[in-house]
Short mmCIF file of C-alpha atoms in Angstrom, two decimals:
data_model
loop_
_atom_site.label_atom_id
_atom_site.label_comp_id
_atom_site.label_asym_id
_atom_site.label_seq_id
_atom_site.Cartn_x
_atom_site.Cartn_y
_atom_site.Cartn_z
CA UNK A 1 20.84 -45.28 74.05
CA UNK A 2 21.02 -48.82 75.32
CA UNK A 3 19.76 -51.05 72.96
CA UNK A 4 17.49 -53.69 74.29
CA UNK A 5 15.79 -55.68 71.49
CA UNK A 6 13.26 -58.16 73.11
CA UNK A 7 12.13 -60.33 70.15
CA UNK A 8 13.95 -62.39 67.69
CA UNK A 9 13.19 -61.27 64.38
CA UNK A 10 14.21 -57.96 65.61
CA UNK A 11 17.62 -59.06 66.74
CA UNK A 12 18.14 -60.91 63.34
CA UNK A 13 16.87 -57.98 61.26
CA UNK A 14 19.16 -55.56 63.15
CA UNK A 15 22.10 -57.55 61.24
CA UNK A 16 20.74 -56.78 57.96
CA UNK A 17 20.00 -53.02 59.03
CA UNK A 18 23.08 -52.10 60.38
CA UNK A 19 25.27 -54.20 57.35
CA UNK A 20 23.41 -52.11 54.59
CA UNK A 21 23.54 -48.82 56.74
CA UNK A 22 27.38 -49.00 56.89
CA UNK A 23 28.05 -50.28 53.87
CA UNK A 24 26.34 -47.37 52.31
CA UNK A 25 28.00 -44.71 54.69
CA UNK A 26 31.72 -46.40 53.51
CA UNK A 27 30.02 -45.72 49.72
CA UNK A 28 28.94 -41.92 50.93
CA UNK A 29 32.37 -40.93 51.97
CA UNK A 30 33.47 -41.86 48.36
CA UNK A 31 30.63 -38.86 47.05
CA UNK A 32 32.72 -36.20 45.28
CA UNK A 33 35.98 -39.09 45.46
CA UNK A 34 35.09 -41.17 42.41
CA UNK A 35 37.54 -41.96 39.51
CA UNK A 36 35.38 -40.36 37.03
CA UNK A 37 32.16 -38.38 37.58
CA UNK A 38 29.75 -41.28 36.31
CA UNK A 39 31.59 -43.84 38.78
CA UNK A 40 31.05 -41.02 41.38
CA UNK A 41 27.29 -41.06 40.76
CA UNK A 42 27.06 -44.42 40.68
CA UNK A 43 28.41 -45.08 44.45
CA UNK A 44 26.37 -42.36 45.70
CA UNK A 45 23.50 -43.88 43.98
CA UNK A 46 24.14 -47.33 45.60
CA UNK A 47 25.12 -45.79 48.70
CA UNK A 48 21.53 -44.00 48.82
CA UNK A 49 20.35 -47.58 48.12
CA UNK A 50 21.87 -49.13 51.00
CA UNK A 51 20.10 -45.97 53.20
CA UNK A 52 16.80 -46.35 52.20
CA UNK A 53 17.01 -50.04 52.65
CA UNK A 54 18.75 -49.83 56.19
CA UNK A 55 15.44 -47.39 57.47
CA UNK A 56 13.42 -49.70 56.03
CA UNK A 57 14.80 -52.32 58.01
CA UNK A 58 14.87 -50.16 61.02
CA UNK A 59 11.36 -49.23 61.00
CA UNK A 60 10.40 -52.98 60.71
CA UNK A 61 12.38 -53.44 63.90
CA UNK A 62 10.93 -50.72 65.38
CA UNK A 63 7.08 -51.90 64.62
CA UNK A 64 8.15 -55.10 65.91
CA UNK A 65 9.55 -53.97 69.12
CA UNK A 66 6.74 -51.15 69.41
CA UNK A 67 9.27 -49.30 70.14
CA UNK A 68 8.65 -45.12 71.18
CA UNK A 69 12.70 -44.32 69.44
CA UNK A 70 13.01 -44.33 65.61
CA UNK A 71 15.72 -45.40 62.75
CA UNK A 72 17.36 -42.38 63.55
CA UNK A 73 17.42 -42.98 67.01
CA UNK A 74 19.19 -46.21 66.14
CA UNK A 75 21.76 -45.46 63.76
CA UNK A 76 23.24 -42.19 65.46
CA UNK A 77 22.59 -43.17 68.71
CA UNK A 78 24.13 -46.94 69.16
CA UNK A 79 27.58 -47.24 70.42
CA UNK A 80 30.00 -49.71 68.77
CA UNK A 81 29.47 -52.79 70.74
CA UNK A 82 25.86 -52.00 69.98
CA UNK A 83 26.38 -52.45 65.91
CA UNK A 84 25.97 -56.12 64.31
CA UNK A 85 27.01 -55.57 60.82
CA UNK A 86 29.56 -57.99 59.33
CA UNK A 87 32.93 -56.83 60.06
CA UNK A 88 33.37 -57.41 55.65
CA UNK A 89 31.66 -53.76 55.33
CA UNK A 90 33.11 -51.80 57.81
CA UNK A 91 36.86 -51.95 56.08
CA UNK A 92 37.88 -48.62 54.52
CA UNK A 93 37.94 -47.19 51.35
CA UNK A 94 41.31 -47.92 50.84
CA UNK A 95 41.29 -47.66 46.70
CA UNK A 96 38.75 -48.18 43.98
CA UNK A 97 40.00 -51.62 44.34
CA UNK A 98 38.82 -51.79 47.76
CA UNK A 99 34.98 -50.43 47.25
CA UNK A 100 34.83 -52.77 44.69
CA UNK A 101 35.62 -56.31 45.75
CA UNK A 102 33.90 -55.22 48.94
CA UNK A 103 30.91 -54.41 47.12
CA UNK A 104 30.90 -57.27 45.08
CA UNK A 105 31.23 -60.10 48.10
CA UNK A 106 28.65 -57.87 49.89
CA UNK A 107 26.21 -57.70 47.16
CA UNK A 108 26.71 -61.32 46.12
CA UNK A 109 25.76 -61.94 49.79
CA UNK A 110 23.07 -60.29 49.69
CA UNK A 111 21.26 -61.11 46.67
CA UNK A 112 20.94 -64.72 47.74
CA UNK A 113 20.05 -63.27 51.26
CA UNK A 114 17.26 -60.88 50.17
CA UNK A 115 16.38 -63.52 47.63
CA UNK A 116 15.36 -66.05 50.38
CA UNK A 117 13.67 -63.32 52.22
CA UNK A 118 11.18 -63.22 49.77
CA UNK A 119 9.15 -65.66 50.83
CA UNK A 120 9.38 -64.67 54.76
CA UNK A 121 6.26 -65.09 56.59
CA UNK A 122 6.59 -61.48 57.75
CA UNK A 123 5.19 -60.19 54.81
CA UNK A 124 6.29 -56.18 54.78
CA UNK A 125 9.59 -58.05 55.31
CA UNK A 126 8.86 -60.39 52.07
CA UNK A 127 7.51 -57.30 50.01
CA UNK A 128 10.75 -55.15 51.03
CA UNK A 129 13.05 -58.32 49.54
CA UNK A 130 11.76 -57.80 46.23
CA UNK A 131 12.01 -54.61 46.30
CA UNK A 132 15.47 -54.52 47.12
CA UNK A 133 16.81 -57.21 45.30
CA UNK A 134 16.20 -55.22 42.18
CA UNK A 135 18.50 -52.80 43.70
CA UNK A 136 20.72 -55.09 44.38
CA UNK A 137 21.44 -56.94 41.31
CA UNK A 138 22.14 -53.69 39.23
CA UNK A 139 24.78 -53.21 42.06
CA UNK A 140 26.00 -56.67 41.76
CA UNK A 141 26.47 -56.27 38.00
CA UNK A 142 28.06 -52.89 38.48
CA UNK A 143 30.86 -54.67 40.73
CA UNK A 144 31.42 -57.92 39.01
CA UNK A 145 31.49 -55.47 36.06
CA UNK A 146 34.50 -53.75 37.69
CA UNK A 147 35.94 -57.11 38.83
CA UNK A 148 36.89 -58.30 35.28
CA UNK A 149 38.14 -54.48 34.26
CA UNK A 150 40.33 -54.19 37.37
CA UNK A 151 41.56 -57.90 37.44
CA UNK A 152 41.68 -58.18 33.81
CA UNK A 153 43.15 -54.27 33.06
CA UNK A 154 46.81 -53.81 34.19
CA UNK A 155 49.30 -55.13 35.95
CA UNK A 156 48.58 -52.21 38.79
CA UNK A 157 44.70 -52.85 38.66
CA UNK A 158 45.51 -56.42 38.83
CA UNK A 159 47.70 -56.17 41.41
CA UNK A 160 45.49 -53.71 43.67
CA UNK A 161 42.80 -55.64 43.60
CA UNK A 162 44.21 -58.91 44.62
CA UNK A 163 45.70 -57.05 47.51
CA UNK A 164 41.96 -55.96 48.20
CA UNK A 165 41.10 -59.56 47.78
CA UNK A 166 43.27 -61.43 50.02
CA UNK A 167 42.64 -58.91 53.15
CA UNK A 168 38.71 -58.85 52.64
CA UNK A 169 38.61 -62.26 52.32
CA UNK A 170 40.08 -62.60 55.83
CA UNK A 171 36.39 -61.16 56.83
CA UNK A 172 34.19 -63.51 55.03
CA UNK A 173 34.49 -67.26 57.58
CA UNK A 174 32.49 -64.99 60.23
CA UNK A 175 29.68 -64.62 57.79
CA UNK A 176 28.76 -68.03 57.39
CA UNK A 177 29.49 -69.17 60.86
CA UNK A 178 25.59 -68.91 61.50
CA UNK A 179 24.05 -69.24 64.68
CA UNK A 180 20.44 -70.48 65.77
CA UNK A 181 18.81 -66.72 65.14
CA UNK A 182 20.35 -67.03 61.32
CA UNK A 183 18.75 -70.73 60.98
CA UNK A 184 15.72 -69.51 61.91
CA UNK A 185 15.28 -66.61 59.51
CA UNK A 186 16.94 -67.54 56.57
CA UNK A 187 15.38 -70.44 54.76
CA UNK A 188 18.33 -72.34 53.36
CA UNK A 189 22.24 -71.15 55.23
CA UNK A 190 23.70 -73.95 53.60
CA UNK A 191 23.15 -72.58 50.27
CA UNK A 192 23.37 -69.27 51.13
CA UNK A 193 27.20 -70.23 51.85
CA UNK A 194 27.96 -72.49 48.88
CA UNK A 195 26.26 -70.12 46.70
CA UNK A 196 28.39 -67.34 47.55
CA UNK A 197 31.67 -69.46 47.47
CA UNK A 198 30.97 -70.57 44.25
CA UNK A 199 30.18 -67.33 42.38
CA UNK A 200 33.41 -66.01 44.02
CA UNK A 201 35.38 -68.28 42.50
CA UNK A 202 34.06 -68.73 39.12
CA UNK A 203 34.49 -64.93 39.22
CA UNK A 204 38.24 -64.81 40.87
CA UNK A 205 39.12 -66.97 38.29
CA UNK A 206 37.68 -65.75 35.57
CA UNK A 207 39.45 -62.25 36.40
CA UNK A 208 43.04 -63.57 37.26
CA UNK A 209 42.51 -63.18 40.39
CA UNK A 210 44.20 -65.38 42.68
CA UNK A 211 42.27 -67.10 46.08
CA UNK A 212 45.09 -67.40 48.13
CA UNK A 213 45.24 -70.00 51.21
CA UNK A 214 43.98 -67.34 53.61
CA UNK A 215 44.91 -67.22 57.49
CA UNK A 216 41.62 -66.40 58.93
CA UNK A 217 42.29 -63.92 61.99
CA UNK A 218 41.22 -64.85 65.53
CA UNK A 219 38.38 -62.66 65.35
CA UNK A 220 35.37 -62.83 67.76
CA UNK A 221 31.95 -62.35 66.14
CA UNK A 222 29.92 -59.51 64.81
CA UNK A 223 27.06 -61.61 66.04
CA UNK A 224 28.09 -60.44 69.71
CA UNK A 225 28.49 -56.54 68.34
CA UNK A 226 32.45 -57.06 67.67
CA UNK A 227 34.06 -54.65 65.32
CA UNK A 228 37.02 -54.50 63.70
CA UNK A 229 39.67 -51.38 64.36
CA UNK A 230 38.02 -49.04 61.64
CA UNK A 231 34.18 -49.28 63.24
CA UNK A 232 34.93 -46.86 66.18
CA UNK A 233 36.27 -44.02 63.45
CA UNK A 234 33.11 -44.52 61.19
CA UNK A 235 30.99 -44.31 63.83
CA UNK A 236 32.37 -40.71 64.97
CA UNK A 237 32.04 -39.29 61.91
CA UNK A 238 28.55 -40.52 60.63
CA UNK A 239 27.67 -39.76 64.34
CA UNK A 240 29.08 -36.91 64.86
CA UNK A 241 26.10 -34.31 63.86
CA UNK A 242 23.60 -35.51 66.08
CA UNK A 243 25.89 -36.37 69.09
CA UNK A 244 27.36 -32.84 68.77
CA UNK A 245 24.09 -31.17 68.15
CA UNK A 246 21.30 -33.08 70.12
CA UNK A 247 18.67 -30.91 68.88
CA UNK A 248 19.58 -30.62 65.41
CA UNK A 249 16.71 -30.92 63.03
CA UNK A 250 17.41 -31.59 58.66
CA UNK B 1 39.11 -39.88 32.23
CA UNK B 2 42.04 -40.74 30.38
CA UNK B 3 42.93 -42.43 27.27
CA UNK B 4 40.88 -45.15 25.69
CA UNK B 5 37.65 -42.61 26.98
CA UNK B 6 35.03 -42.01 24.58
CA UNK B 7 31.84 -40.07 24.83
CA UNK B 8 28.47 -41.13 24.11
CA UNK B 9 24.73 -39.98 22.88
CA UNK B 10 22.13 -41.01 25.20
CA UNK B 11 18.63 -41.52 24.50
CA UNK B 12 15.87 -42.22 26.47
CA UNK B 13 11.98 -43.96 25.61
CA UNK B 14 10.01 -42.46 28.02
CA UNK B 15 7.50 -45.19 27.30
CA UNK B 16 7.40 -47.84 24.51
CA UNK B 17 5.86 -46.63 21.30
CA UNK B 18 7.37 -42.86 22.02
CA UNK B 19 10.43 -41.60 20.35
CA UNK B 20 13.70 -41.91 22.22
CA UNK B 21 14.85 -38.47 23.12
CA UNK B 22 18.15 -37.07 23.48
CA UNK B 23 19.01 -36.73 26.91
CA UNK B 24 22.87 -35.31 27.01
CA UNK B 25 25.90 -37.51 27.21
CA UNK B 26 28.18 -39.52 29.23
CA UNK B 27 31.40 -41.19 29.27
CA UNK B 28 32.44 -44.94 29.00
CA UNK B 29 35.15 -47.03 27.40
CA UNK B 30 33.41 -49.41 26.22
CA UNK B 31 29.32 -49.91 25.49
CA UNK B 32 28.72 -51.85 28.72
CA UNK B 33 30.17 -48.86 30.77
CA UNK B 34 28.54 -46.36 28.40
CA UNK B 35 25.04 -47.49 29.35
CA UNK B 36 25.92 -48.11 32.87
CA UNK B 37 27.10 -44.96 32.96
CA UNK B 38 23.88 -43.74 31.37
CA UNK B 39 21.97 -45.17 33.74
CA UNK B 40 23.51 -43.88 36.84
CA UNK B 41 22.97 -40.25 35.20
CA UNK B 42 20.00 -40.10 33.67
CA UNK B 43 17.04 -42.47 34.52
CA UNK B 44 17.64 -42.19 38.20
CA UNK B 45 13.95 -40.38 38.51
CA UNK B 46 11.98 -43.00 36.83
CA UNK B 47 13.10 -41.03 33.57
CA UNK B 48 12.31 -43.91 31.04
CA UNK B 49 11.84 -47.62 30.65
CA UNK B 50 14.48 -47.96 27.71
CA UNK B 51 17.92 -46.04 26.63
CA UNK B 52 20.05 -46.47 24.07
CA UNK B 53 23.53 -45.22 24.10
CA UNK B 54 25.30 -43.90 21.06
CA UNK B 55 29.02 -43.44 20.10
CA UNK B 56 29.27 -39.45 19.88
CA UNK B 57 31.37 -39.50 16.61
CA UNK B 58 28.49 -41.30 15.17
CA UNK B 59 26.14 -38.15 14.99
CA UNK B 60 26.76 -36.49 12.07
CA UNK B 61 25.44 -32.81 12.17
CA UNK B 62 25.06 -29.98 9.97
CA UNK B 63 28.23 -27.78 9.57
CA UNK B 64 27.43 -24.31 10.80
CA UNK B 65 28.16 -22.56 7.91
CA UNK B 66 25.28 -24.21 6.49
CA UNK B 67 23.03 -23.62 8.68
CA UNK B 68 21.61 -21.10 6.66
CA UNK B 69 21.36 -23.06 3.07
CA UNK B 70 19.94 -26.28 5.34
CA UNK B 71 17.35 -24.28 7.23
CA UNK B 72 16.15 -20.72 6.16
CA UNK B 73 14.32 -21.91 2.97
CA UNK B 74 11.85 -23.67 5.35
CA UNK B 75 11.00 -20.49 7.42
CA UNK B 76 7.83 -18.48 5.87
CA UNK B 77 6.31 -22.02 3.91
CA UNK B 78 3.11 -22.42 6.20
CA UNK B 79 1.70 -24.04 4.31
CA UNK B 80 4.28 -27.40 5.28
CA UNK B 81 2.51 -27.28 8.96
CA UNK B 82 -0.02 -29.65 9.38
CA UNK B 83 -2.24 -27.31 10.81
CA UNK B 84 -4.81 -27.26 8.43
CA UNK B 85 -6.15 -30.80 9.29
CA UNK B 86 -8.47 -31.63 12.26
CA UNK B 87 -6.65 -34.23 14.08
CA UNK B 88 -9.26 -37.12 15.02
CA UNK B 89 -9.76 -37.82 18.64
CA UNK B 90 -7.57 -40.39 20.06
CA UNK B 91 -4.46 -39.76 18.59
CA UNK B 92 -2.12 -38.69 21.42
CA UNK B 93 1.57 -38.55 20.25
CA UNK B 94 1.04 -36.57 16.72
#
């Protein structure tokens, strides 16, 4: 489909629906991968999280746009130039390390992000914010659980997840480089970004890990439905179903 | 899991003033994860508004070669149910 949003608060929600909706396929593809079968249960549970909040999202945008497709329509349909998730939860599953510190600057994001949404003046958007943000804190305490056992556990969990660190963090300037659309929708930016740079630290520190002078790359923005490399593969599988299979029905 | 893995007890309060009831067990290193990883299993369907999570090796059980010495002698007493009482209206949980 070509995607054609014609109001604002569509185009900004979009962000939000397509971060959570990717984030929680990258935690799906860990079902049946975990380290331990609890750990297992608890991605997939997150994961299922980040689903129900993405179609959420998606029928908002749809009501607003009174639109005849549906969520569905929009996730297996877009193409990749048509996605405007932040490029942060798109990166692979490279380790636990990986899911981890991805998860935890994505849910620290987002709690302060959701948490401002609460008072929206669209209020199914305001109701679904406090919904959610119960969701999210449990994740957010799961991962900055994980970020003092894996920074604080062995010289190889230490090690793995500063790697994890330093090339996610690479991912994180685009974020706060907000444009007019962000201003308008989210109450306070500025403290959306110091709030989030702050926690990070306080928590790098206080696991060992390092925050390295990082060399951000010359990246163009997910604002204008730019991907990194690993978007295009992600795409084909979670796609692949419906693309193959048109009339497929589940 | 490897080394430094424990098991644990869980228990969950369906609501407050019920008793916590075994609900099966989970793994964790530590108390934090145990619950965690209580949580993730077993209160994922609205399950229970409290849970407690206890070391395994703290449940001390009858031997069963006992059984029989611990439990038989309670078999034909009847008379020990509290079925000969009317139960006033109201109470719920007896």
């Amino acid at each position: 489909m070509k995607l054609e949003l014609q109001h604002d608060e569509s185009k900004f929600l979009i962000r939000l629906a397509d971060t959570s909706v990717i984030l929680g396929q990258r935690l799906a593809e860990m079902c049946s991968r975990g380290p331990f079968l609890e750990e297992d249960m608890a991605l997939s549970n997150i994961s299922l999280d980040l689903f129900g909040r993405a179609e959420e999202l998606y029928k908002l945008i749809c009501k607003i746009e009174g639109a005849d497709y549906t969520p569905d329509d929009l996730v297996y349909r877009r193409n990749e130039r048509e996605y405007y998730n932040i490029k942060l939860v798109e990166q692979p599953n490279e380790d636990f390390a990986w899911v981890i510190a991805r998860q935890f600057f994505h849910d620290l994001y987002a709690e302060t992000l959701f948490g401002q949404l609460t008072t929206s003046s669209n209020a199914e958007l305001a109701g679904l914010a406090v919904k959610v943000l119960k969701e999210i804190k449990y994740s957010h305490m799961h991962a900055a659980d994980w970020m003092d056992r894996l920074g604080l556990g062995t010289e190889e969990s230490n090690h793995r997840l500063q790697y994890a660190v330093d090339h996610l963090r690479k991912y994180i300037v685009e974020i706060f480089d907000f444009d007019d659309l962000d201003r308008r929708f989210i109450a306070d930016t500025a403290s959306l970004e110091t709030t989030w740079r702050n926690a990070v630290s306080a928590k790098l520190q206080a696991c060992n890990i390092e925050e390295k002078e990082i060399v951000t790359p010359s990246i163009r923005d997910f604002r204008d439905g730019y991907h990194s490399e690993h978007m295009g593969n992600l795409l084909s599988i979670m796609q692949y179903l419906p693309r193959a299979y048109p009339d497929a029905k589940w | 899991m490897e080394s430094g893995d424990r098991t644990w007890e869980v228990f969950i309060q369906k609501k407050p003033g019920l008793a916590f009831k075994h609900a099966g067990s989970c793994h964790g290193y530590d108390k934090k994860m145990a619950i965690q990883n209580a949580r993730d299993l077993y209160t994922r369907r609205g399950e229970g508004r409290a849970l407690w999570v206890v070391p395994t090796e703290a449940i001390v059980s009858v031997p069963l070669d006992d059984a029989e010495a611990f439990f038989d002698p309670g078999e034909d007493k009847a008379y020990r149910h509290a079925t000969f009482y009317k139960i006033p209206d109201g109470v719920s949980h007896l």
